[in-house]
Amino acid sequence: MTRFIHLKKFEAMSLQYVLQGFKMSDCQWLQDSRLHDPDSRVSHTPPSASNKQHEILNEFIYWLFDGFLIPLLKASFYVTDSSFQRNRVFYYRHELWHLIVKPAVSSIQEEMFIQMEPVNGSTSVGVRSMNQQLMNAFLVLGYERSRQLSQKTGSAMGMSDLYQRFKQVKKKLVKHPPIDPNTLKSPKLFMVKVDIKKSFDSINQDKLLEIIDRTLKEDKYMIHRHSKVLPSNGRIMKRFLPRAVAPDEMGSFIGFAIDQAKMSKHAVLVDKASVVHTYESKRVIVNLIREHVGKNVVKFGKHFYRQTTGIPQGSILSPGLCRFFYDEMELNVLSELTNSHDSALLRLADDFLFISQSQEKAESFLKIMSDGHPSYGCYINEKKTIVNFDATLNGTPVQKCPENDFPYCGLLVNAKTLEIRVDYSRYHNEDIRDLLTVGRDMHPGRSITLKMKKAMQHMCQMAFSDTTFNSLQKVMLNIYQNFVFCAMKFHAYCQELRLDPVSAVHIQPSALPQVVRGIFRACFGLLHNSRRSNVGVAAGAKFAVAERHVHWLGASAFINTLPRLPVYEPLRAMLHDQILGPLARSEKVHFKRMLHSAVKDPRNAIMDNIRFK
């Protein structure tokens, strides 16, 4: 039971795991009493009875957890996670949790909600998930934004979209910058990063609904559904992919499939429109959004409250509504600055990044944003504002980034070249084990390979590996740091399995070389295939690092990161003998110099404060 309580978020515990080391002889209540009767002729338990005993034991253990332990924990504790400690689970006594959240809840009630009176004497309100009902509205908003606003504002919908925006900005600002006649080098770009205070909670509902009504141009939209069948991890996966279009823009499915085939490899597209397709009117979509925004009801204690300011969080519409709102503000308030030839604006959710060749314009942007915009409920969080030049707000110096690498949304952006790498400082002073979910099955080697592949997937995106955007040297540095982070997780994962007092499943030292080889191959596959993804094709991305170089960087990272323990000796020997040694003897001097430069780069010091041992 102790192990169950210490499980992290997303971890599971099977009956097989619980019963490891358990002996049937310890359960006298399951034994056949005749076995202990000297006058009985029964000398052993028949197979059918033994199977029944195991079945009863399994049912009892399942009940013990599902019917006793879990209800007891729910009755005694408020169980939650933490954004800082990621997957670690915390247990708070209910009375203590009430004291912790009471100030925040009281503030929210006063600022954003009004209490509802019971309707017709009723003391309850039926509330159910709206995501399924909101799907068509979500598709319509996405369609209108893609055709109206995608190129007019700096808003990005995720890391892939942000990478494409950065590539456009680099082409605009870095390709033809003014050259310093003394150094003949590109000067530093001036950057300002601001964060909107309570962005979702401060949105004016009436203004948002007005924006949505004005944005929807069609009287009717067609919701077209198709499916894509493709391989995934050795299995066949089927995805249903609906999209919204204007009725007069809906061409033949064959033409659509041909366009999709240019970006979809090893996939089969199936038209579902002949079976299921719907039409939604603008009036229905607007009314649905109006109801979602204006009639959001939550329960605090025994009372129900309706939200009057801000938008509901957690629904599929929330990020899109936020983007539309700040798109409008950007076009009306900031367009003069952002449309100039020497400046650009990027925005991911409520994080604004202004980049300019002119310090004067960067200062103007900072002043405009710091002044606030009451009509939009938009005010910045001054504590999170960062610049890379000397600036003040209300007489107080603004936090200045002292180096060329400027932090933005988990990235480090070079202030001269706009090259990107991962900001690993966000993991400083964290325990790497809090990021893991450990699978305790009978195939630990396969599990750890899949876990490491999934962990590397985010950091193998084109933003970090496109050699037409980042220099080859920077891409190698990104790959090396990714492998260092992977090696930290690898060690923590192995330790979790090895130190588990219950599990009899461990990774044998002799199996580690094959596991790590699989990780290297998976990483190269992710890097190589990312250029053929929809994003990579659209951005004209390239990946110019050879597979042997990726393996060499991985081997160097694992050797430099893993502690010197006997369990890793076979792995170290393999990395030296099969990867590092052969490449050192045969590789060209130019590439060896670049590889060693990536390993010895002073910027690798960013990895030093991550706790993983």
C-alpha positions as semicolon CSV with decimal commas, in nm:
position;residue;x (nm);y (nm);z (nm)
1;M;0,000;0,000;0,000
2;T;0,290;0,233;0,068
3;R;0,406;0,186;-0,288
4;F;0,057;0,270;-0,417
5;I;0,050;0,595;-0,219
6;H;0,391;0,693;-0,359
7;L;0,290;0,638;-0,722
8;K;0,338;0,943;-0,942
9;K;0,079;1,086;-1,175
10;F;0,004;0,857;-1,473
11;E;0,178;0,560;-1,308
12;A;-0,018;0,238;-1,267
13;M;0,003;-0,059;-1,035
14;S;-0,115;-0,397;-1,160
15;L;-0,242;-0,690;-0,956
16;Q;0,054;-0,890;-1,081
17;Y;0,288;-0,626;-0,935
18;V;0,105;-0,621;-0,599
19;L;0,114;-1,000;-0,567
20;Q;0,485;-1,040;-0,645
21;G;0,647;-1,234;-0,360
22;F;0,308;-1,316;-0,215
23;K;0,263;-1,676;-0,093
24;M;-0,071;-1,851;-0,091
25;S;0,037;-2,033;0,223
26;D;0,031;-1,699;0,407
27;C;-0,347;-1,685;0,363
28;Q;-0,478;-1,952;0,593
29;W;-0,834;-1,841;0,524
30;L;-0,783;-1,960;0,165
31;Q;-0,642;-2,299;0,257
32;D;-0,840;-2,619;0,244
33;S;-0,892;-2,711;0,610
34;R;-0,871;-3,080;0,521
35;L;-0,499;-3,040;0,444
36;H;-0,433;-2,985;0,816
37;D;-0,664;-3,262;0,936
38;P;-0,457;-3,574;1,022
39;D;-0,761;-3,794;0,963
40;S;-0,825;-3,651;0,616
41;R;-0,714;-3,831;0,303
42;V;-0,663;-3,500;0,115
43;S;-0,288;-3,448;0,079
44;H;-0,271;-3,170;-0,179
45;T;-0,477;-2,896;-0,339
46;P;-0,610;-2,993;-0,682
47;P;-0,538;-2,752;-0,973
48;S;-0,900;-2,642;-1,001
49;A;-0,911;-2,546;-0,632
50;S;-0,573;-2,371;-0,658
51;N;-0,697;-2,164;-0,953
52;K;-1,007;-2,070;-0,758
53;Q;-0,793;-1,964;-0,462
54;H;-0,589;-1,736;-0,687
55;E;-0,907;-1,592;-0,834
56;I;-1,049;-1,520;-0,488
57;L;-0,721;-1,365;-0,376
58;N;-0,709;-1,140;-0,684
59;E;-1,065;-1,025;-0,622
60;F;-0,989;-0,957;-0,256
61;I;-0,676;-0,753;-0,334
62;Y;-0,864;-0,556;-0,598
63;W;-1,142;-0,482;-0,348
64;L;-0,887;-0,387;-0,084
65;F;-0,758;-0,109;-0,308
66;D;-1,073;-0,012;-0,497
67;G;-1,326;-0,053;-0,220
68;F;-1,124;0,036;0,088
69;L;-0,792;0,216;0,034
70;I;-0,895;0,458;-0,242
71;P;-1,222;0,567;-0,071
72;L;-1,028;0,607;0,254
73;L;-0,771;0,832;0,085
74;K;-1,045;1,037;-0,082
75;A;-1,228;1,080;0,247
76;S;-0,914;1,183;0,435
77;F;-0,704;1,378;0,184
78;Y;-0,721;1,617;-0,107
79;V;-0,489;1,458;-0,364
80;T;-0,325;1,686;-0,619
81;D;-0,011;1,749;-0,818
82;S;0,217;2,052;-0,849
83;S;0,324;2,248;-1,155
84;F;0,672;2,278;-1,005
85;Q;0,721;1,913;-0,914
86;R;0,545;1,787;-1,224
87;N;0,427;1,427;-1,177
88;R;0,476;1,402;-0,803
89;V;0,151;1,358;-0,607
90;F;0,076;1,539;-0,281
91;Y;-0,175;1,452;-0,008
92;Y;-0,333;1,728;0,200
93;R;-0,575;1,686;0,486
94;H;-0,906;1,835;0,377
95;E;-0,909;2,093;0,654
96;L;-0,553;2,203;0,569
97;W;-0,630;2,223;0,197
98;H;-0,935;2,437;0,274
99;L;-0,716;2,684;0,463
100;I;-0,461;2,691;0,179
101;V;-0,707;2,768;-0,100
102;K;-0,952;2,986;0,093
103;P;-0,779;3,322;0,016
104;A;-0,748;3,244;-0,355
105;V;-1,105;3,115;-0,381
106;S;-1,240;3,422;-0,201
107;S;-1,051;3,651;-0,438
108;I;-1,180;3,465;-0,744
109;Q;-1,537;3,476;-0,615
110;E;-1,522;3,851;-0,563
111;E;-1,350;3,942;-0,891
112;M;-1,491;3,699;-1,146
113;F;-1,815;3,541;-1,023
114;I;-2,157;3,621;-0,886
115;Q;-2,355;3,379;-0,673
116;M;-2,659;3,224;-0,837
117;E;-2,993;3,197;-0,668
118;P;-3,153;2,850;-0,664
119;V;-3,400;2,812;-0,950
120;N;-3,755;2,718;-0,846
121;G;-3,632;2,617;-0,505
122;S;-3,377;2,377;-0,649
123;T;-3,040;2,357;-0,477
124;S;-2,848;2,194;-0,761
125;V;-2,760;2,272;-1,119
126;G;-2,684;2,008;-1,379
127;V;-2,339;2,057;-1,526
128;R;-2,174;1,839;-1,789
129;S;-1,879;1,859;-2,021
130;M;-1,926;2,082;-2,323
131;N;-1,621;1,983;-2,527
132;Q;-1,812;1,751;-2,757
133;Q;-2,080;2,011;-2,819
134;L;-1,815;2,278;-2,877
135;M;-1,621;2,078;-3,137
136;N;-1,793;2,234;-3,440
137;A;-1,744;2,583;-3,298
138;F;-1,378;2,498;-3,242
139;L;-1,338;2,389;-3,605
140;V;-1,514;2,697;-3,741
141;L;-1,300;2,936;-3,535
142;G;-0,986;2,757;-3,648
143;Y;-1,093;2,782;-4,011
144;E;-1,170;3,154;-3,991
145;R;-0,848;3,232;-3,811
146;S;-0,638;3,043;-4,065
147;R;-0,783;3,235;-4,358
148;Q;-0,812;3,578;-4,195
149;L;-0,551;3,627;-3,925
150;S;-0,276;3,367;-3,953
151;Q;-0,042;3,598;-4,146
152;K;-0,160;3,929;-4,000
153;T;-0,060;3,874;-3,638
154;G;0,231;3,718;-3,455
155;S;0,022;3,462;-3,273
156;A;0,147;3,102;-3,272
157;M;-0,064;2,798;-3,187
158;G;0,219;2,584;-3,053
159;M;0,588;2,508;-3,078
160;S;0,570;2,404;-3,444
161;D;0,387;2,721;-3,540
162;L;0,625;2,929;-3,328
163;Y;0,922;2,779;-3,513
164;Q;0,773;2,882;-3,847
165;R;0,715;3,233;-3,713
166;F;1,073;3,255;-3,592
167;K;1,195;3,148;-3,933
168;Q;0,994;3,425;-4,098
169;V;1,121;3,682;-3,848
170;K;1,480;3,571;-3,901
171;K;1,441;3,614;-4,275
172;K;1,302;3,961;-4,216
173;L;1,543;4,091;-3,952
174;V;1,866;3,892;-3,972
175;K;1,918;3,840;-4,343
176;H;1,979;4,208;-4,425
177;P;2,065;4,383;-4,100
178;P;2,269;4,701;-4,083
179;I;2,637;4,608;-4,055
180;D;2,862;4,760;-3,794
181;P;3,150;4,909;-3,999
182;N;3,395;4,852;-3,716
183;T;3,328;4,484;-3,648
184;L;3,161;4,386;-3,978
185;K;2,922;4,176;-3,767
186;S;2,548;4,178;-3,725
187;P;2,444;4,388;-3,427
188;K;2,233;4,259;-3,143
189;L;1,858;4,267;-3,190
190;F;1,657;4,436;-2,916
191;M;1,406;4,212;-2,743
192;V;1,119;4,267;-2,501
193;K;0,924;3,983;-2,343
194;V;0,601;4,066;-2,159
195;D;0,339;3,846;-1,997
196;I;-0,026;3,947;-1,964
197;K;-0,148;3,944;-1,606
198;K;-0,438;3,700;-1,558
199;S;-0,487;3,680;-1,933
200;F;-0,779;3,435;-1,938
201;D;-0,943;3,585;-1,630
202;S;-0,933;3,949;-1,740
203;I;-1,090;3,916;-2,087
204;N;-1,395;4,135;-2,139
205;Q;-1,673;3,894;-2,233
206;D;-1,885;4,142;-2,429
207;K;-1,588;4,259;-2,634
208;L;-1,485;3,900;-2,705
209;L;-1,832;3,804;-2,827
210;E;-1,838;4,114;-3,047
211;I;-1,505;4,009;-3,200
212;I;-1,629;3,655;-3,265
213;D;-1,951;3,776;-3,427
214;R;-1,752;4,006;-3,654
215;T;-1,497;3,737;-3,740
216;L;-1,742;3,473;-3,864
217;K;-1,798;3,578;-4,226
218;E;-2,011;3,291;-4,356
219;D;-2,378;3,233;-4,286
220;K;-2,319;2,858;-4,292
221;Y;-2,021;2,624;-4,254
222;M;-1,972;2,267;-4,364
223;I;-1,811;2,022;-4,120
224;H;-1,626;1,765;-4,329
225;R;-1,491;1,452;-4,167
226;H;-1,226;1,216;-4,294
227;S;-0,999;0,964;-4,129
228;K;-0,632;0,881;-4,161
229;V;-0,492;0,532;-4,112
230;L;-0,119;0,514;-4,041
231;P;0,138;0,300;-3,858
232;S;0,246;0,395;-3,506
233;N;0,494;0,200;-3,291
234;G;0,430;-0,122;-3,480
235;R;0,053;-0,083;-3,472
236;I;-0,213;0,053;-3,703
237;M;-0,368;0,374;-3,576
238;K;-0,681;0,542;-3,706
239;R;-0,742;0,912;-3,656
240;F;-1,066;1,094;-3,727
241;L;-0,987;1,441;-3,859
242;P;-1,281;1,681;-3,896
243;R;-1,242;2,024;-4,053
244;A;-1,468;2,320;-4,120
245;V;-1,490;2,492;-4,458
246;A;-1,716;2,738;-4,632
247;P;-1,964;2,544;-4,849
248;D;-1,840;2,704;-5,171
249;E;-1,478;2,611;-5,090
250;M;-1,544;2,242;-5,049
251;G;-1,383;2,073;-5,347
252;S;-1,356;1,705;-5,423
253;F;-1,204;1,472;-5,168
254;I;-0,959;1,347;-5,431
255;G;-0,808;1,693;-5,468
256;F;-0,788;1,732;-5,091
257;A;-0,625;1,389;-5,056
258;I;-0,364;1,473;-5,321
259;D;-0,266;1,787;-5,129
260;Q;-0,249;1,594;-4,803
261;A;-0,042;1,317;-4,960
262;K;0,240;1,564;-5,021
263;M;0,282;1,595;-4,644
264;S;0,155;1,258;-4,518
265;K;0,381;0,958;-4,562
266;H;0,269;0,595;-4,520
267;A;-0,093;0,692;-4,459
268;V;-0,432;0,607;-4,605
269;L;-0,698;0,880;-4,621
270;V;-1,062;0,774;-4,603
271;D;-1,347;1,007;-4,692
272;K;-1,622;1,010;-4,430
273;A;-1,819;1,295;-4,586
274;S;-2,041;1,059;-4,783
275;V;-2,147;0,901;-4,455
276;V;-2,130;1,181;-4,198
277;H;-2,117;1,553;-4,266
278;T;-2,304;1,841;-4,112
279;Y;-2,376;2,207;-4,166
280;E;-2,364;2,464;-3,889
281;S;-2,507;2,814;-3,919
282;K;-2,327;3,120;-3,790
283;R;-2,618;3,191;-3,557
284;V;-2,587;2,851;-3,388
285;I;-2,209;2,883;-3,351
286;V;-2,228;3,234;-3,204
287;N;-2,506;3,137;-2,962
288;L;-2,310;2,832;-2,851
289;I;-2,000;3,042;-2,781
290;R;-2,214;3,305;-2,608
291;E;-2,362;3,041;-2,381
292;H;-2,022;2,886;-2,313
293;V;-1,863;3,220;-2,221
294;G;-2,153;3,393;-2,049
295;K;-2,310;3,101;-1,865
296;N;-2,011;2,923;-1,719
297;V;-2,118;2,788;-1,380
298;V;-1,888;2,654;-1,109
299;K;-1,951;2,526;-0,760
300;F;-1,775;2,660;-0,451
301;G;-1,877;2,467;-0,143
302;K;-2,254;2,430;-0,150
303;H;-2,325;2,729;-0,374
304;F;-2,313;2,782;-0,750
305;Y;-2,155;3,085;-0,915
306;R;-2,169;3,226;-1,267
307;Q;-1,855;3,369;-1,426
308;T;-1,891;3,734;-1,528
309;T;-1,533;3,825;-1,622
310;G;-1,283;3,626;-1,824
311;I;-1,342;3,305;-2,013
312;P;-1,378;2,945;-1,892
313;Q;-1,052;2,754;-1,882
314;G;-1,013;2,389;-1,968
315;S;-1,241;2,369;-2,270
316;I;-1,115;2,319;-2,625
317;L;-1,231;2,671;-2,710
318;S;-1,038;2,856;-2,439
319;P;-0,699;2,892;-2,615
320;G;-0,865;2,989;-2,944
321;L;-1,086;3,253;-2,784
322;C;-0,783;3,397;-2,607
323;R;-0,594;3,412;-2,938
324;F;-0,880;3,591;-3,114
325;F;-0,904;3,846;-2,834
326;Y;-0,535;3,935;-2,831
327;D;-0,517;3,921;-3,211
328;E;-0,770;4,203;-3,211
329;M;-0,569;4,399;-2,957
330;E;-0,249;4,347;-3,154
331;L;-0,405;4,471;-3,478
332;N;-0,562;4,778;-3,316
333;V;-0,290;4,880;-3,071
334;L;0,044;4,745;-3,192
335;S;0,019;4,725;-3,571
336;E;0,221;5,043;-3,630
337;L;0,517;4,889;-3,450
338;T;0,480;4,528;-3,561
339;N;0,431;4,606;-3,930
340;S;0,748;4,812;-3,961
341;H;1,032;4,675;-4,171
342;D;1,273;4,647;-3,878
343;S;1,048;4,492;-3,611
344;A;0,832;4,188;-3,549
345;L;0,607;4,046;-3,279
346;L;0,566;3,686;-3,170
347;R;0,300;3,566;-2,929
348;L;0,237;3,227;-2,773
349;A;-0,083;3,243;-2,568
350;D;-0,031;3,548;-2,345
351;D;0,350;3,571;-2,382
352;F;0,455;3,853;-2,616
353;L;0,804;3,876;-2,766
354;F;0,889;4,194;-2,954
355;I;1,206;4,188;-3,165
356;S;1,349;4,494;-3,334
357;Q;1,664;4,633;-3,487
358;S;1,574;4,962;-3,317
359;Q;1,611;5,011;-2,943
360;E;1,378;5,309;-2,967
361;K;1,097;5,091;-3,102
362;A;1,163;4,825;-2,840
363;E;1,129;5,094;-2,573
364;S;0,807;5,218;-2,736
365;F;0,661;4,867;-2,728
366;L;0,755;4,831;-2,362
367;K;0,587;5,162;-2,278
368;I;0,270;5,083;-2,474
369;M;0,232;4,748;-2,301
370;S;0,319;4,879;-1,954
371;D;0,060;5,159;-1,983
372;G;-0,210;4,894;-2,009
373;H;-0,528;4,882;-2,216
374;P;-0,841;4,903;-2,000
375;S;-1,079;4,839;-2,289
376;Y;-0,919;4,496;-2,330
377;G;-0,850;4,438;-1,961
378;C;-0,486;4,399;-2,064
379;Y;-0,212;4,473;-1,811
380;I;0,134;4,320;-1,803
381;N;0,299;4,139;-1,517
382;E;0,599;4,363;-1,456
383;K;0,780;4,095;-1,254
384;K;0,789;3,869;-1,560
385;T;0,896;4,139;-1,805
386;I;1,243;4,081;-1,952
387;V;1,454;4,293;-2,190
388;N;1,808;4,269;-2,324
389;F;1,888;4,638;-2,287
390;D;1,874;4,890;-2,003
391;A;1,517;4,999;-1,935
392;T;1,296;5,112;-1,646
393;L;0,926;5,098;-1,563
394;N;0,794;5,360;-1,323
395;G;1,148;5,428;-1,209
396;T;1,223;5,061;-1,142
397;P;1,483;4,881;-1,357
398;V;1,336;4,608;-1,575
399;Q;1,488;4,262;-1,548
400;K;1,768;4,245;-1,803
401;C;1,896;3,934;-1,974
402;P;2,275;3,967;-1,948
403;E;2,363;3,722;-2,225
404;N;2,292;3,682;-2,595
405;D;2,052;3,392;-2,530
406;F;1,714;3,546;-2,451
407;P;1,458;3,331;-2,260
408;Y;1,112;3,291;-2,411
409;C;0,855;3,016;-2,347
410;G;1,108;2,747;-2,261
411;L;1,347;2,855;-2,537
412;L;1,673;3,044;-2,551
413;V;1,674;3,276;-2,853
414;N;2,005;3,414;-2,976
415;A;1,979;3,793;-2,987
416;K;2,195;3,819;-3,300
417;T;2,102;3,519;-3,513
418;L;1,761;3,417;-3,366
419;E;1,889;3,060;-3,343
420;I;1,699;2,854;-3,088
421;R;1,789;2,602;-2,824
422;V;1,607;2,454;-2,526
423;D;1,615;2,647;-2,200
424;Y;1,711;2,373;-1,955
425;S;1,736;2,623;-1,672
426;R;1,365;2,565;-1,609
427;Y;1,465;2,225;-1,468
428;H;1,720;2,371;-1,229
429;N;1,687;2,249;-0,872
430;E;1,417;2,003;-0,977
431;D;1,443;1,632;-0,917
432;I;1,446;1,462;-1,256
433;R;1,252;1,171;-1,107
434;D;0,948;1,397;-1,073
435;L;0,934;1,411;-1,454
436;L;0,922;1,033;-1,495
437;T;0,644;0,781;-1,507
438;V;0,797;0,438;-1,455
439;G;0,639;0,136;-1,621
440;R;0,681;-0,183;-1,420
441;D;0,604;-0,456;-1,669
442;M;0,783;-0,768;-1,787
443;H;0,968;-0,585;-2,066
444;P;1,167;-0,308;-1,895
445;G;1,408;-0,264;-2,188
446;R;1,128;-0,196;-2,432
447;S;0,950;0,029;-2,182
448;I;1,252;0,248;-2,115
449;T;1,324;0,281;-2,489
450;L;0,968;0,400;-2,553
451;K;0,980;0,635;-2,252
452;M;1,309;0,791;-2,363
453;K;1,184;0,826;-2,721
454;K;0,875;1,005;-2,597
455;A;1,087;1,226;-2,372
456;M;1,311;1,327;-2,662
457;Q;1,027;1,384;-2,907
458;H;0,960;1,742;-2,802
459;M;1,328;1,835;-2,821
460;C;1,379;1,673;-3,162
461;Q;1,146;1,919;-3,334
462;M;1,254;2,117;-3,638
463;A;1,295;2,431;-3,426
464;F;1,611;2,276;-3,283
465;S;1,733;2,061;-3,573
466;D;1,662;2,257;-3,893
467;T;2,003;2,336;-4,040
468;T;1,853;2,605;-4,263
469;F;1,745;2,792;-3,949
470;N;2,010;2,703;-3,691
471;S;2,376;2,665;-3,780
472;L;2,513;2,312;-3,802
473;Q;2,717;2,377;-3,489
474;K;2,407;2,490;-3,297
475;V;2,211;2,184;-3,413
476;M;2,489;1,957;-3,286
477;L;2,485;2,141;-2,954
478;N;2,108;2,095;-2,931
479;I;2,140;1,723;-3,004
480;Y;2,414;1,679;-2,744
481;Q;2,218;1,861;-2,473
482;N;1,909;1,658;-2,560
483;F;2,111;1,339;-2,510
484;V;2,253;1,467;-2,179
485;F;1,899;1,528;-2,055
486;C;1,798;1,185;-2,184
487;A;2,092;1,023;-2,001
488;M;1,981;1,190;-1,678
489;K;1,631;1,048;-1,721
490;F;1,777;0,710;-1,820
491;H;1,978;0,690;-1,498
492;A;1,684;0,803;-1,285
493;Y;1,459;0,544;-1,453
494;C;1,708;0,263;-1,393
495;Q;1,743;0,370;-1,030
496;E;1,367;0,370;-0,982
497;L;1,350;0,010;-1,105
498;R;1,659;-0,105;-0,916
499;L;1,553;0,047;-0,583
500;D;1,193;-0,076;-0,601
501;P;1,159;-0,310;-0,300
502;V;0,871;-0,503;-0,458
503;S;0,937;-0,539;-0,828
504;A;1,137;-0,837;-0,944
505;V;1,176;-0,683;-1,289
506;H;1,509;-0,514;-1,349
507;I;1,717;-0,427;-1,652
508;Q;2,022;-0,648;-1,663
509;P;2,355;-0,464;-1,717
510;S;2,420;-0,677;-2,025
511;A;2,096;-0,550;-2,182
512;L;2,174;-0,179;-2,139
513;P;2,394;-0,146;-2,452
514;Q;2,112;-0,270;-2,673
515;V;1,863;-0,041;-2,499
516;V;2,082;0,267;-2,548
517;R;2,150;0,174;-2,911
518;G;1,774;0,167;-2,958
519;I;1,747;0,513;-2,803
520;F;2,011;0,649;-3,043
521;R;1,835;0,500;-3,345
522;A;1,500;0,635;-3,228
523;C;1,645;0,983;-3,180
524;F;1,797;0,990;-3,526
525;G;1,468;0,869;-3,671
526;L;1,282;1,153;-3,501
527;L;1,535;1,410;-3,621
528;H;1,549;1,275;-3,975
529;N;1,173;1,236;-4,017
530;S;1,082;1,573;-3,868
531;R;1,191;1,747;-4,188
532;R;0,929;1,542;-4,374
533;S;0,649;1,638;-4,137
534;N;0,383;1,888;-4,240
535;V;0,572;2,162;-4,059
536;G;0,909;2,063;-4,202
537;V;0,782;2,050;-4,559
538;A;0,602;2,383;-4,527
539;A;0,912;2,549;-4,382
540;G;1,158;2,396;-4,628
541;A;1,351;2,240;-4,341
542;K;1,666;2,032;-4,372
543;F;1,858;1,810;-4,133
544;A;2,224;1,783;-4,231
545;V;2,369;1,579;-3,942
546;A;2,479;1,226;-4,032
547;E;2,351;0,930;-3,830
548;R;2,702;0,837;-3,712
549;H;2,744;1,190;-3,575
550;V;2,413;1,168;-3,387
551;H;2,527;0,837;-3,233
552;W;2,864;0,988;-3,142
553;L;2,699;1,283;-2,967
554;G;2,470;1,042;-2,784
555;A;2,759;0,820;-2,676
556;S;2,955;1,120;-2,550
557;A;2,654;1,249;-2,358
558;F;2,587;0,915;-2,187
559;I;2,952;0,863;-2,094
560;N;2,988;1,216;-1,957
561;T;2,657;1,206;-1,768
562;L;2,610;0,858;-1,623
563;P;2,782;0,801;-1,288
564;R;3,060;0,544;-1,273
565;L;2,869;0,246;-1,140
566;P;2,940;-0,122;-1,209
567;V;2,596;-0,160;-1,366
568;Y;2,699;0,076;-1,649
569;E;3,037;-0,082;-1,730
570;P;2,910;-0,298;-2,021
571;L;2,737;0,010;-2,161
572;R;3,049;0,225;-2,133
573;A;3,258;-0,042;-2,302
574;M;3,015;-0,064;-2,593
575;L;3,000;0,314;-2,638
576;H;3,380;0,339;-2,646
577;D;3,446;0,035;-2,863
578;Q;3,163;0,058;-3,115
579;I;3,089;0,431;-3,149
580;L;3,353;0,669;-3,013
581;G;3,662;0,471;-3,111
582;P;3,575;0,390;-3,474
583;L;3,459;0,743;-3,550
584;A;3,770;0,895;-3,391
585;R;3,987;0,688;-3,625
586;S;3,795;0,742;-3,948
587;E;3,613;1,076;-3,931
588;K;3,733;1,389;-4,109
589;V;3,911;1,645;-3,895
590;H;3,652;1,914;-3,971
591;F;3,362;1,709;-3,836
592;K;3,560;1,585;-3,535
593;R;3,635;1,944;-3,445
594;M;3,265;2,036;-3,465
595;L;3,157;1,736;-3,259
596;H;3,412;1,802;-2,986
597;S;3,315;2,168;-2,989
598;A;2,952;2,074;-2,918
599;V;3,057;1,852;-2,627
600;K;3,292;2,111;-2,476
601;D;3,069;2,415;-2,537
602;P;3,057;2,635;-2,224
603;R;2,681;2,662;-2,267
604;N;2,652;2,301;-2,153
605;A;2,694;2,436;-1,800
606;I;2,319;2,497;-1,809
607;M;2,276;2,123;-1,745
608;D;2,479;2,122;-1,424
609;N;2,205;2,225;-1,181
610;I;1,958;1,953;-1,279
611;R;1,932;1,692;-1,003
612;F;1,914;1,334;-1,128
613;K;2,137;1,119;-0,904
